[in-house]
Amino acid sequence: MSGKKTVKTAKVPVAAYERELLRLQTELVKLQEWVRAEGVRLVVVFEGRDAAGKGGTIKRVAEHLNPRVARTVALPKPTERERTQWYFQRYVEHLPAAGEIVLFDRSWYNRAGVEHVMGFCTKEEYQLFLRQCPIFERMLVEEGVLLRKYWFSVSDAEQQKRFRQRLKDPTRRWKLSPMDLESITRWEAYSRAKDEMLVHTDISEAPWYVVESDDKRGARLNMIAHLLGSVPYHEVPPPVLELPPRPPSTGYVRPPRDLQTYVPDHAASL
């Protein structure tokens, strides 16, 4: 796996983070327009432990993008019908067409992680996945799909801290599930599963890139910067647009306001 682990002594300052994030998001818009103009198909896989920062990073990546071009896929547990399909089948239908970007908030790698550790798949299904996954991804790349895979790495202490924060915050409490809490007691099992996954699926055609994510701000900047640097995009000149002059009135009169129901002015009571 390319790249060396870097050790940071301090978190990225908020002002520097916000300034650089805006610059990178501006570049992401350029990337989006290049994808659309050139008919590129881009898939970005976000994986990692619970509370590793995947969701927050995806949110920043997609924040200023056109949802008709870039969409996030976060699949629930498979239905009974999907359980009878080829494992990769339900992911294939979410792959991008020309001019689209798909961000997988967890992906087919569920089988190498939670399904394997929690016993939701058989040992035979797990071994089959490890054999088929490199083949599947090579097929995607040979087909012309740009595939980028990011593993968000968080320490046990930082994960525990984030879990506690979620327990106390009513706006983020929904992010914490019994399955998340189970991951605390199975830390080493998940570590072994991750190591085994990397051995089998860190292939030259679709390598894994590890994002150190104890510093959320740094992780977001690093991941987005790497994605931009790994794709040979260029700026596509936007069409020239000019606001037309507003035509003169033709006598339209707005109906009386009391004929319509308005939202109460809650803001005025603050």
PDB file of C-alpha atoms in Angstrom:
ATOM      1  CA  MET A   1       0.000   0.000   0.000  1.00  0.00           C
ATOM      2  CA  SER A   2       1.460   3.328  -1.048  1.00  0.00           C
ATOM      3  CA  GLY A   3       2.058   6.180   1.345  1.00  0.00           C
ATOM      4  CA  LYS A   4       3.561   6.237   4.800  1.00  0.00           C
ATOM      5  CA  LYS A   5       1.819   6.869   8.100  1.00  0.00           C
ATOM      6  CA  THR A   6       2.251  10.415   9.309  1.00  0.00           C
ATOM      7  CA  VAL A   7       2.324  11.427  12.955  1.00  0.00           C
ATOM      8  CA  LYS A   8       0.635  14.681  13.903  1.00  0.00           C
ATOM      9  CA  THR A   9       1.155  16.547  17.129  1.00  0.00           C
ATOM     10  CA  ALA A  10      -1.820  18.912  16.919  1.00  0.00           C
ATOM     11  CA  LYS A  11      -5.209  19.123  15.289  1.00  0.00           C
ATOM     12  CA  VAL A  12      -5.778  21.365  12.299  1.00  0.00           C
ATOM     13  CA  PRO A  13      -6.845  24.852  13.500  1.00  0.00           C
ATOM     14  CA  VAL A  14     -10.476  25.661  12.707  1.00  0.00           C
ATOM     15  CA  ALA A  15      -9.693  28.746  10.599  1.00  0.00           C
ATOM     16  CA  ALA A  16      -7.111  26.921   8.491  1.00  0.00           C
ATOM     17  CA  TYR A  17      -9.468  23.971   8.139  1.00  0.00           C
ATOM     18  CA  GLU A  18     -12.402  26.037   6.930  1.00  0.00           C
ATOM     19  CA  ARG A  19     -10.226  27.949   4.472  1.00  0.00           C
ATOM     20  CA  GLU A  20      -8.676  24.828   2.981  1.00  0.00           C
ATOM     21  CA  LEU A  21     -11.959  22.909   2.983  1.00  0.00           C
ATOM     22  CA  LEU A  22     -13.619  25.610   0.892  1.00  0.00           C
ATOM     23  CA  ARG A  23     -10.711  25.529  -1.569  1.00  0.00           C
ATOM     24  CA  LEU A  24     -10.910  21.752  -1.865  1.00  0.00           C
ATOM     25  CA  GLN A  25     -14.694  21.809  -2.226  1.00  0.00           C
ATOM     26  CA  THR A  26     -14.303  24.317  -5.046  1.00  0.00           C
ATOM     27  CA  GLU A  27     -11.980  21.833  -6.731  1.00  0.00           C
ATOM     28  CA  LEU A  28     -14.543  19.066  -6.162  1.00  0.00           C
ATOM     29  CA  VAL A  29     -17.059  21.115  -8.139  1.00  0.00           C
ATOM     30  CA  LYS A  30     -14.513  21.314 -10.965  1.00  0.00           C
ATOM     31  CA  LEU A  31     -14.040  17.556 -10.701  1.00  0.00           C
ATOM     32  CA  GLN A  32     -17.808  17.102 -10.889  1.00  0.00           C
ATOM     33  CA  GLU A  33     -18.074  19.184 -14.048  1.00  0.00           C
ATOM     34  CA  TRP A  34     -15.225  17.226 -15.628  1.00  0.00           C
ATOM     35  CA  VAL A  35     -16.950  13.949 -14.733  1.00  0.00           C
ATOM     36  CA  ARG A  36     -20.147  15.198 -16.320  1.00  0.00           C
ATOM     37  CA  ALA A  37     -18.507  16.637 -19.443  1.00  0.00           C
ATOM     38  CA  GLU A  38     -16.276  13.630 -20.107  1.00  0.00           C
ATOM     39  CA  GLY A  39     -18.806  10.936 -19.201  1.00  0.00           C
ATOM     40  CA  VAL A  40     -16.584   9.582 -16.429  1.00  0.00           C
ATOM     41  CA  ARG A  41     -17.854   7.025 -13.906  1.00  0.00           C
ATOM     42  CA  LEU A  42     -16.335   7.592 -10.456  1.00  0.00           C
ATOM     43  CA  VAL A  43     -16.871   5.345  -7.429  1.00  0.00           C
ATOM     44  CA  VAL A  44     -15.508   6.274  -4.011  1.00  0.00           C
ATOM     45  CA  VAL A  45     -15.718   3.677  -1.227  1.00  0.00           C
ATOM     46  CA  PHE A  46     -15.659   4.853   2.393  1.00  0.00           C
ATOM     47  CA  GLU A  47     -14.921   2.153   4.952  1.00  0.00           C
ATOM     48  CA  GLY A  48     -13.665   2.031   8.524  1.00  0.00           C
ATOM     49  CA  ARG A  49     -14.703   1.339  12.076  1.00  0.00           C
ATOM     50  CA  ASP A  50     -17.825   2.810  13.627  1.00  0.00           C
ATOM     51  CA  ALA A  51     -17.340   6.508  14.492  1.00  0.00           C
ATOM     52  CA  ALA A  52     -14.205   6.703  12.331  1.00  0.00           C
ATOM     53  CA  GLY A  53     -15.448   9.823  10.547  1.00  0.00           C
ATOM     54  CA  LYS A  54     -16.731   8.389   7.268  1.00  0.00           C
ATOM     55  CA  GLY A  55     -20.119  10.094   7.391  1.00  0.00           C
ATOM     56  CA  GLY A  56     -18.734  13.531   8.192  1.00  0.00           C
ATOM     57  CA  THR A  57     -16.242  13.293   5.363  1.00  0.00           C
ATOM     58  CA  ILE A  58     -18.879  12.167   2.870  1.00  0.00           C
ATOM     59  CA  LYS A  59     -21.024  15.115   3.933  1.00  0.00           C
ATOM     60  CA  ARG A  60     -18.169  17.555   3.187  1.00  0.00           C
ATOM     61  CA  VAL A  61     -17.404  15.893  -0.135  1.00  0.00           C
ATOM     62  CA  ALA A  62     -21.013  16.114  -1.325  1.00  0.00           C
ATOM     63  CA  GLU A  63     -21.910  19.447   0.303  1.00  0.00           C
ATOM     64  CA  HIS A  64     -21.582  21.624  -2.819  1.00  0.00           C
ATOM     65  CA  LEU A  65     -22.045  18.972  -5.484  1.00  0.00           C
ATOM     66  CA  ASN A  66     -25.076  18.498  -7.697  1.00  0.00           C
ATOM     67  CA  PRO A  67     -27.119  15.595  -6.244  1.00  0.00           C
ATOM     68  CA  ARG A  68     -28.098  14.655  -9.794  1.00  0.00           C
ATOM     69  CA  VAL A  69     -24.423  14.004 -10.523  1.00  0.00           C
ATOM     70  CA  ALA A  70     -23.022  12.882  -7.161  1.00  0.00           C
ATOM     71  CA  ARG A  71     -25.083  10.649  -4.903  1.00  0.00           C
ATOM     72  CA  THR A  72     -24.406   8.806  -1.667  1.00  0.00           C
ATOM     73  CA  VAL A  73     -25.321   5.140  -1.344  1.00  0.00           C
ATOM     74  CA  ALA A  74     -25.816   3.774   2.175  1.00  0.00           C
ATOM     75  CA  LEU A  75     -27.660   0.488   1.898  1.00  0.00           C
ATOM     76  CA  PRO A  76     -29.625  -1.054   4.787  1.00  0.00           C
ATOM     77  CA  LYS A  77     -29.311  -4.704   5.687  1.00  0.00           C
ATOM     78  CA  PRO A  78     -30.283  -6.961   2.772  1.00  0.00           C
ATOM     79  CA  THR A  79     -33.857  -8.150   2.335  1.00  0.00           C
ATOM     80  CA  GLU A  80     -34.722 -11.816   2.280  1.00  0.00           C
ATOM     81  CA  ARG A  81     -34.797 -11.665  -1.523  1.00  0.00           C
ATOM     82  CA  GLU A  82     -31.410  -9.955  -1.697  1.00  0.00           C
ATOM     83  CA  ARG A  83     -29.939 -12.635   0.530  1.00  0.00           C
ATOM     84  CA  THR A  84     -30.584 -15.134  -2.254  1.00  0.00           C
ATOM     85  CA  GLN A  85     -28.789 -13.016  -4.889  1.00  0.00           C
ATOM     86  CA  TRP A  86     -25.145 -13.039  -5.863  1.00  0.00           C
ATOM     87  CA  TYR A  87     -23.553 -11.020  -3.070  1.00  0.00           C
ATOM     88  CA  PHE A  88     -22.349  -8.154  -5.262  1.00  0.00           C
ATOM     89  CA  GLN A  89     -25.627  -7.917  -7.157  1.00  0.00           C
ATOM     90  CA  ARG A  90     -27.381  -5.279  -5.052  1.00  0.00           C
ATOM     91  CA  TYR A  91     -24.313  -3.048  -5.181  1.00  0.00           C
ATOM     92  CA  VAL A  92     -24.002  -3.310  -8.960  1.00  0.00           C
ATOM     93  CA  GLU A  93     -27.369  -1.608  -9.503  1.00  0.00           C
ATOM     94  CA  HIS A  94     -26.076   1.469  -7.654  1.00  0.00           C
ATOM     95  CA  LEU A  95     -22.932   1.857  -9.758  1.00  0.00           C
ATOM     96  CA  PRO A  96     -22.702   5.107 -11.758  1.00  0.00           C
ATOM     97  CA  ALA A  97     -23.619   5.663 -15.356  1.00  0.00           C
ATOM     98  CA  ALA A  98     -21.567   8.011 -17.525  1.00  0.00           C
ATOM     99  CA  GLY A  99     -21.161  11.425 -15.934  1.00  0.00           C
ATOM    100  CA  GLU A 100     -21.966  10.284 -12.394  1.00  0.00           C
ATOM    101  CA  ILE A 101     -20.193  10.007  -9.034  1.00  0.00           C
ATOM    102  CA  VAL A 102     -21.237   7.458  -6.409  1.00  0.00           C
ATOM    103  CA  LEU A 103     -20.051   7.706  -2.804  1.00  0.00           C
ATOM    104  CA  PHE A 104     -20.483   4.398  -0.967  1.00  0.00           C
ATOM    105  CA  ASP A 105     -21.032   4.928   2.757  1.00  0.00           C
ATOM    106  CA  ARG A 106     -19.959   1.374   3.479  1.00  0.00           C
ATOM    107  CA  SER A 107     -20.050  -1.009   0.578  1.00  0.00           C
ATOM    108  CA  TRP A 108     -19.594  -4.623  -0.440  1.00  0.00           C
ATOM    109  CA  TYR A 109     -16.871  -4.701   2.207  1.00  0.00           C
ATOM    110  CA  ASN A 110     -19.562  -5.280   4.831  1.00  0.00           C
ATOM    111  CA  ARG A 111     -18.948  -8.964   4.201  1.00  0.00           C
ATOM    112  CA  ALA A 112     -15.271  -8.674   5.140  1.00  0.00           C
ATOM    113  CA  GLY A 113     -16.102  -6.678   8.290  1.00  0.00           C
ATOM    114  CA  VAL A 114     -19.320  -6.692  10.260  1.00  0.00           C
ATOM    115  CA  GLU A 115     -20.853  -9.737   8.565  1.00  0.00           C
ATOM    116  CA  HIS A 116     -17.749 -11.811   9.166  1.00  0.00           C
ATOM    117  CA  VAL A 117     -17.090 -10.640  12.730  1.00  0.00           C
ATOM    118  CA  MET A 118     -20.712 -10.834  13.865  1.00  0.00           C
ATOM    119  CA  GLY A 119     -21.386 -14.160  12.179  1.00  0.00           C
ATOM    120  CA  PHE A 120     -23.948 -12.809   9.712  1.00  0.00           C
ATOM    121  CA  CYS A 121     -22.362 -14.837   6.909  1.00  0.00           C
ATOM    122  CA  THR A 122     -20.896 -18.313   6.800  1.00  0.00           C
ATOM    123  CA  LYS A 123     -17.169 -19.008   6.644  1.00  0.00           C
ATOM    124  CA  GLU A 124     -17.680 -20.272   3.100  1.00  0.00           C
ATOM    125  CA  GLU A 125     -19.420 -17.032   2.082  1.00  0.00           C
ATOM    126  CA  TYR A 126     -16.628 -15.020   3.655  1.00  0.00           C
ATOM    127  CA  GLN A 127     -13.888 -16.967   1.869  1.00  0.00           C
ATOM    128  CA  LEU A 128     -15.791 -16.695  -1.412  1.00  0.00           C
ATOM    129  CA  PHE A 129     -15.969 -12.927  -0.973  1.00  0.00           C
ATOM    130  CA  LEU A 130     -12.223 -12.657  -0.449  1.00  0.00           C
ATOM    131  CA  ARG A 131     -11.656 -14.601  -3.679  1.00  0.00           C
ATOM    132  CA  GLN A 132     -14.263 -12.790  -5.757  1.00  0.00           C
ATOM    133  CA  CYS A 133     -13.787  -9.204  -4.565  1.00  0.00           C
ATOM    134  CA  PRO A 134     -10.463  -8.580  -6.367  1.00  0.00           C
ATOM    135  CA  ILE A 135     -11.958 -10.067  -9.534  1.00  0.00           C
ATOM    136  CA  PHE A 136     -15.067  -7.907  -9.207  1.00  0.00           C
ATOM    137  CA  GLU A 137     -13.020  -4.746  -8.714  1.00  0.00           C
ATOM    138  CA  ARG A 138     -10.675  -5.559 -11.585  1.00  0.00           C
ATOM    139  CA  MET A 139     -13.751  -5.927 -13.779  1.00  0.00           C
ATOM    140  CA  LEU A 140     -14.942  -2.482 -12.729  1.00  0.00           C
ATOM    141  CA  VAL A 141     -11.576  -0.923 -13.493  1.00  0.00           C
ATOM    142  CA  GLU A 142     -11.277  -2.749 -16.830  1.00  0.00           C
ATOM    143  CA  GLU A 143     -14.738  -1.433 -17.674  1.00  0.00           C
ATOM    144  CA  GLY A 144     -13.396   2.091 -17.196  1.00  0.00           C
ATOM    145  CA  VAL A 145     -14.813   2.876 -13.752  1.00  0.00           C
ATOM    146  CA  LEU A 146     -12.547   5.036 -11.599  1.00  0.00           C
ATOM    147  CA  LEU A 147     -12.519   3.259  -8.240  1.00  0.00           C
ATOM    148  CA  ARG A 148     -11.083   4.815  -5.064  1.00  0.00           C
ATOM    149  CA  LYS A 149     -11.140   3.019  -1.705  1.00  0.00           C
ATOM    150  CA  TYR A 150     -10.522   4.759   1.635  1.00  0.00           C
ATOM    151  CA  TRP A 151     -10.184   3.121   5.030  1.00  0.00           C
ATOM    152  CA  PHE A 152     -10.712   5.522   7.944  1.00  0.00           C
ATOM    153  CA  SER A 153      -8.519   4.467  10.840  1.00  0.00           C
ATOM    154  CA  VAL A 154      -9.480   5.573  14.355  1.00  0.00           C
ATOM    155  CA  SER A 155      -7.869   4.634  17.679  1.00  0.00           C
ATOM    156  CA  ASP A 156      -9.816   2.779  20.340  1.00  0.00           C
ATOM    157  CA  ALA A 157      -9.571   5.751  22.715  1.00  0.00           C
ATOM    158  CA  GLU A 158     -10.915   8.204  20.134  1.00  0.00           C
ATOM    159  CA  GLN A 159     -13.715   5.855  19.131  1.00  0.00           C
ATOM    160  CA  GLN A 160     -14.752   5.499  22.774  1.00  0.00           C
ATOM    161  CA  LYS A 161     -14.733   9.293  23.136  1.00  0.00           C
ATOM    162  CA  ARG A 162     -16.969   9.740  20.097  1.00  0.00           C
ATOM    163  CA  PHE A 163     -19.385   7.073  21.313  1.00  0.00           C
ATOM    164  CA  ARG A 164     -19.742   8.943  24.620  1.00  0.00           C
ATOM    165  CA  GLN A 165     -20.383  12.189  22.774  1.00  0.00           C
ATOM    166  CA  ARG A 166     -23.114  10.551  20.734  1.00  0.00           C
ATOM    167  CA  LEU A 167     -24.770   9.197  23.863  1.00  0.00           C
ATOM    168  CA  LYS A 168     -24.995  12.706  25.308  1.00  0.00           C
ATOM    169  CA  ASP A 169     -26.012  14.543  22.129  1.00  0.00           C
ATOM    170  CA  PRO A 170     -29.735  14.137  21.247  1.00  0.00           C
ATOM    171  CA  THR A 171     -29.059  15.248  17.648  1.00  0.00           C
ATOM    172  CA  ARG A 172     -26.511  12.469  17.125  1.00  0.00           C
ATOM    173  CA  ARG A 173     -27.907   9.760  19.388  1.00  0.00           C
ATOM    174  CA  TRP A 174     -29.370   8.000  16.337  1.00  0.00           C
ATOM    175  CA  LYS A 175     -25.834   7.356  15.090  1.00  0.00           C
ATOM    176  CA  LEU A 176     -25.211   4.970  17.983  1.00  0.00           C
ATOM    177  CA  SER A 177     -26.683   1.482  17.629  1.00  0.00           C
ATOM    178  CA  PRO A 178     -26.358  -1.719  19.657  1.00  0.00           C
ATOM    179  CA  MET A 179     -24.114  -2.966  16.852  1.00  0.00           C
ATOM    180  CA  ASP A 180     -21.791  -0.012  17.413  1.00  0.00           C
ATOM    181  CA  LEU A 181     -21.522  -0.823  21.108  1.00  0.00           C
ATOM    182  CA  GLU A 182     -20.846  -4.456  20.257  1.00  0.00           C
ATOM    183  CA  SER A 183     -17.818  -3.313  18.253  1.00  0.00           C
ATOM    184  CA  ILE A 184     -16.184  -2.123  21.480  1.00  0.00           C
ATOM    185  CA  THR A 185     -15.991  -5.645  22.858  1.00  0.00           C
ATOM    186  CA  ARG A 186     -14.863  -7.026  19.501  1.00  0.00           C
ATOM    187  CA  TRP A 187     -12.099  -4.496  18.790  1.00  0.00           C
ATOM    188  CA  GLU A 188      -9.412  -7.093  18.131  1.00  0.00           C
ATOM    189  CA  ALA A 189     -11.734  -9.235  16.005  1.00  0.00           C
ATOM    190  CA  TYR A 190     -12.450  -6.235  13.800  1.00  0.00           C
ATOM    191  CA  SER A 191      -8.726  -5.480  13.653  1.00  0.00           C
ATOM    192  CA  ARG A 192      -7.939  -9.001  12.443  1.00  0.00           C
ATOM    193  CA  ALA A 193     -10.770  -8.811   9.915  1.00  0.00           C
ATOM    194  CA  LYS A 194      -9.455  -5.518   8.564  1.00  0.00           C
ATOM    195  CA  ASP A 195      -5.927  -6.911   8.252  1.00  0.00           C
ATOM    196  CA  GLU A 196      -7.191  -9.987   6.406  1.00  0.00           C
ATOM    197  CA  MET A 197      -9.324  -7.827   4.127  1.00  0.00           C
ATOM    198  CA  LEU A 198      -6.357  -5.681   3.151  1.00  0.00           C
ATOM    199  CA  VAL A 199      -4.200  -8.707   2.403  1.00  0.00           C
ATOM    200  CA  HIS A 200      -6.717  -9.985  -0.143  1.00  0.00           C
ATOM    201  CA  THR A 201      -8.160  -6.770  -1.622  1.00  0.00           C
ATOM    202  CA  ASP A 202      -5.323  -4.214  -1.649  1.00  0.00           C
ATOM    203  CA  ILE A 203      -4.688  -4.793  -5.338  1.00  0.00           C
ATOM    204  CA  SER A 204      -2.687  -2.661  -7.743  1.00  0.00           C
ATOM    205  CA  GLU A 205      -5.731  -1.925  -9.901  1.00  0.00           C
ATOM    206  CA  ALA A 206      -7.733  -0.707  -6.880  1.00  0.00           C
ATOM    207  CA  PRO A 207      -5.479  -0.083  -3.866  1.00  0.00           C
ATOM    208  CA  TRP A 208      -6.622   0.849  -0.386  1.00  0.00           C
ATOM    209  CA  TYR A 209      -5.732   4.262   1.032  1.00  0.00           C
ATOM    210  CA  VAL A 210      -5.702   4.583   4.819  1.00  0.00           C
ATOM    211  CA  VAL A 211      -6.898   7.857   6.327  1.00  0.00           C
ATOM    212  CA  GLU A 212      -5.751   8.569   9.885  1.00  0.00           C
ATOM    213  CA  SER A 213      -8.933   9.975  11.389  1.00  0.00           C
ATOM    214  CA  ASP A 214      -8.393  10.742  15.085  1.00  0.00           C
ATOM    215  CA  ASP A 215      -8.347  14.369  13.900  1.00  0.00           C
ATOM    216  CA  LYS A 216     -11.615  14.675  11.973  1.00  0.00           C
ATOM    217  CA  ARG A 217     -10.703  17.957  10.327  1.00  0.00           C
ATOM    218  CA  GLY A 218      -7.340  16.682   9.173  1.00  0.00           C
ATOM    219  CA  ALA A 219      -8.874  13.438   7.923  1.00  0.00           C
ATOM    220  CA  ARG A 220     -11.402  15.282   5.779  1.00  0.00           C
ATOM    221  CA  LEU A 221      -8.796  17.523   4.212  1.00  0.00           C
ATOM    222  CA  ASN A 222      -6.369  14.663   3.612  1.00  0.00           C
ATOM    223  CA  MET A 223      -8.963  12.405   2.016  1.00  0.00           C
ATOM    224  CA  ILE A 224     -10.403  15.060  -0.301  1.00  0.00           C
ATOM    225  CA  ALA A 225      -6.946  16.299  -1.311  1.00  0.00           C
ATOM    226  CA  HIS A 226      -5.866  12.746  -2.109  1.00  0.00           C
ATOM    227  CA  LEU A 227      -8.990  12.044  -4.155  1.00  0.00           C
ATOM    228  CA  LEU A 228      -8.469  15.202  -6.188  1.00  0.00           C
ATOM    229  CA  GLY A 229      -4.807  14.375  -6.720  1.00  0.00           C
ATOM    230  CA  SER A 230      -5.599  10.833  -7.877  1.00  0.00           C
ATOM    231  CA  VAL A 231      -8.011  11.834 -10.642  1.00  0.00           C
ATOM    232  CA  PRO A 232      -6.699  13.485 -13.849  1.00  0.00           C
ATOM    233  CA  TYR A 233      -9.481  16.065 -14.020  1.00  0.00           C
ATOM    234  CA  HIS A 234      -9.233  19.523 -15.500  1.00  0.00           C
ATOM    235  CA  GLU A 235     -11.391  22.604 -15.310  1.00  0.00           C
ATOM    236  CA  VAL A 236     -14.244  22.662 -17.793  1.00  0.00           C
ATOM    237  CA  PRO A 237     -15.136  26.217 -18.831  1.00  0.00           C
ATOM    238  CA  PRO A 238     -18.701  26.962 -17.694  1.00  0.00           C
ATOM    239  CA  PRO A 239     -21.240  28.247 -20.205  1.00  0.00           C
ATOM    240  CA  VAL A 240     -21.493  32.021 -20.453  1.00  0.00           C
ATOM    241  CA  LEU A 241     -24.673  33.101 -18.680  1.00  0.00           C
ATOM    242  CA  GLU A 242     -26.221  36.522 -18.444  1.00  0.00           C
ATOM    243  CA  LEU A 243     -29.292  37.567 -16.516  1.00  0.00           C
ATOM    244  CA  PRO A 244     -31.960  38.747 -18.966  1.00  0.00           C
ATOM    245  CA  PRO A 245     -33.684  42.084 -18.308  1.00  0.00           C
ATOM    246  CA  ARG A 246     -36.903  41.753 -16.380  1.00  0.00           C
ATOM    247  CA  PRO A 247     -39.811  42.574 -18.703  1.00  0.00           C
ATOM    248  CA  PRO A 248     -42.205  45.383 -17.792  1.00  0.00           C
ATOM    249  CA  SER A 249     -45.351  44.567 -15.857  1.00  0.00           C
ATOM    250  CA  THR A 250     -48.405  43.430 -17.789  1.00  0.00           C
ATOM    251  CA  GLY A 251     -50.809  44.323 -14.998  1.00  0.00           C
ATOM    252  CA  TYR A 252     -50.507  41.236 -12.773  1.00  0.00           C
ATOM    253  CA  VAL A 253     -51.910  41.802  -9.252  1.00  0.00           C
ATOM    254  CA  ARG A 254     -51.022  39.417  -6.428  1.00  0.00           C
ATOM    255  CA  PRO A 255     -54.035  37.909  -4.616  1.00  0.00           C
ATOM    256  CA  PRO A 256     -54.712  39.174  -1.053  1.00  0.00           C
ATOM    257  CA  ARG A 257     -52.277  37.578   1.421  1.00  0.00           C
ATOM    258  CA  ASP A 258     -55.081  36.519   3.774  1.00  0.00           C
ATOM    259  CA  LEU A 259     -56.271  34.028   1.152  1.00  0.00           C
ATOM    260  CA  GLN A 260     -53.159  31.932   1.764  1.00  0.00           C
ATOM    261  CA  THR A 261     -51.871  30.079   4.817  1.00  0.00           C
ATOM    262  CA  TYR A 262     -48.412  31.172   5.930  1.00  0.00           C
ATOM    263  CA  VAL A 263     -45.914  29.481   8.215  1.00  0.00           C
ATOM    264  CA  PRO A 264     -45.962  31.247  11.618  1.00  0.00           C
ATOM    265  CA  ASP A 265     -43.034  33.591  12.194  1.00  0.00           C
ATOM    266  CA  HIS A 266     -41.226  31.543  14.822  1.00  0.00           C
ATOM    267  CA  ALA A 267     -38.005  33.444  14.168  1.00  0.00           C
ATOM    268  CA  ALA A 268     -39.603  36.688  15.374  1.00  0.00           C
ATOM    269  CA  SER A 269     -40.123  35.184  18.829  1.00  0.00           C
ATOM    270  CA  LEU A 270     -36.440  34.538  19.392  1.00  0.00           C
TER     271      LEU A 270
END
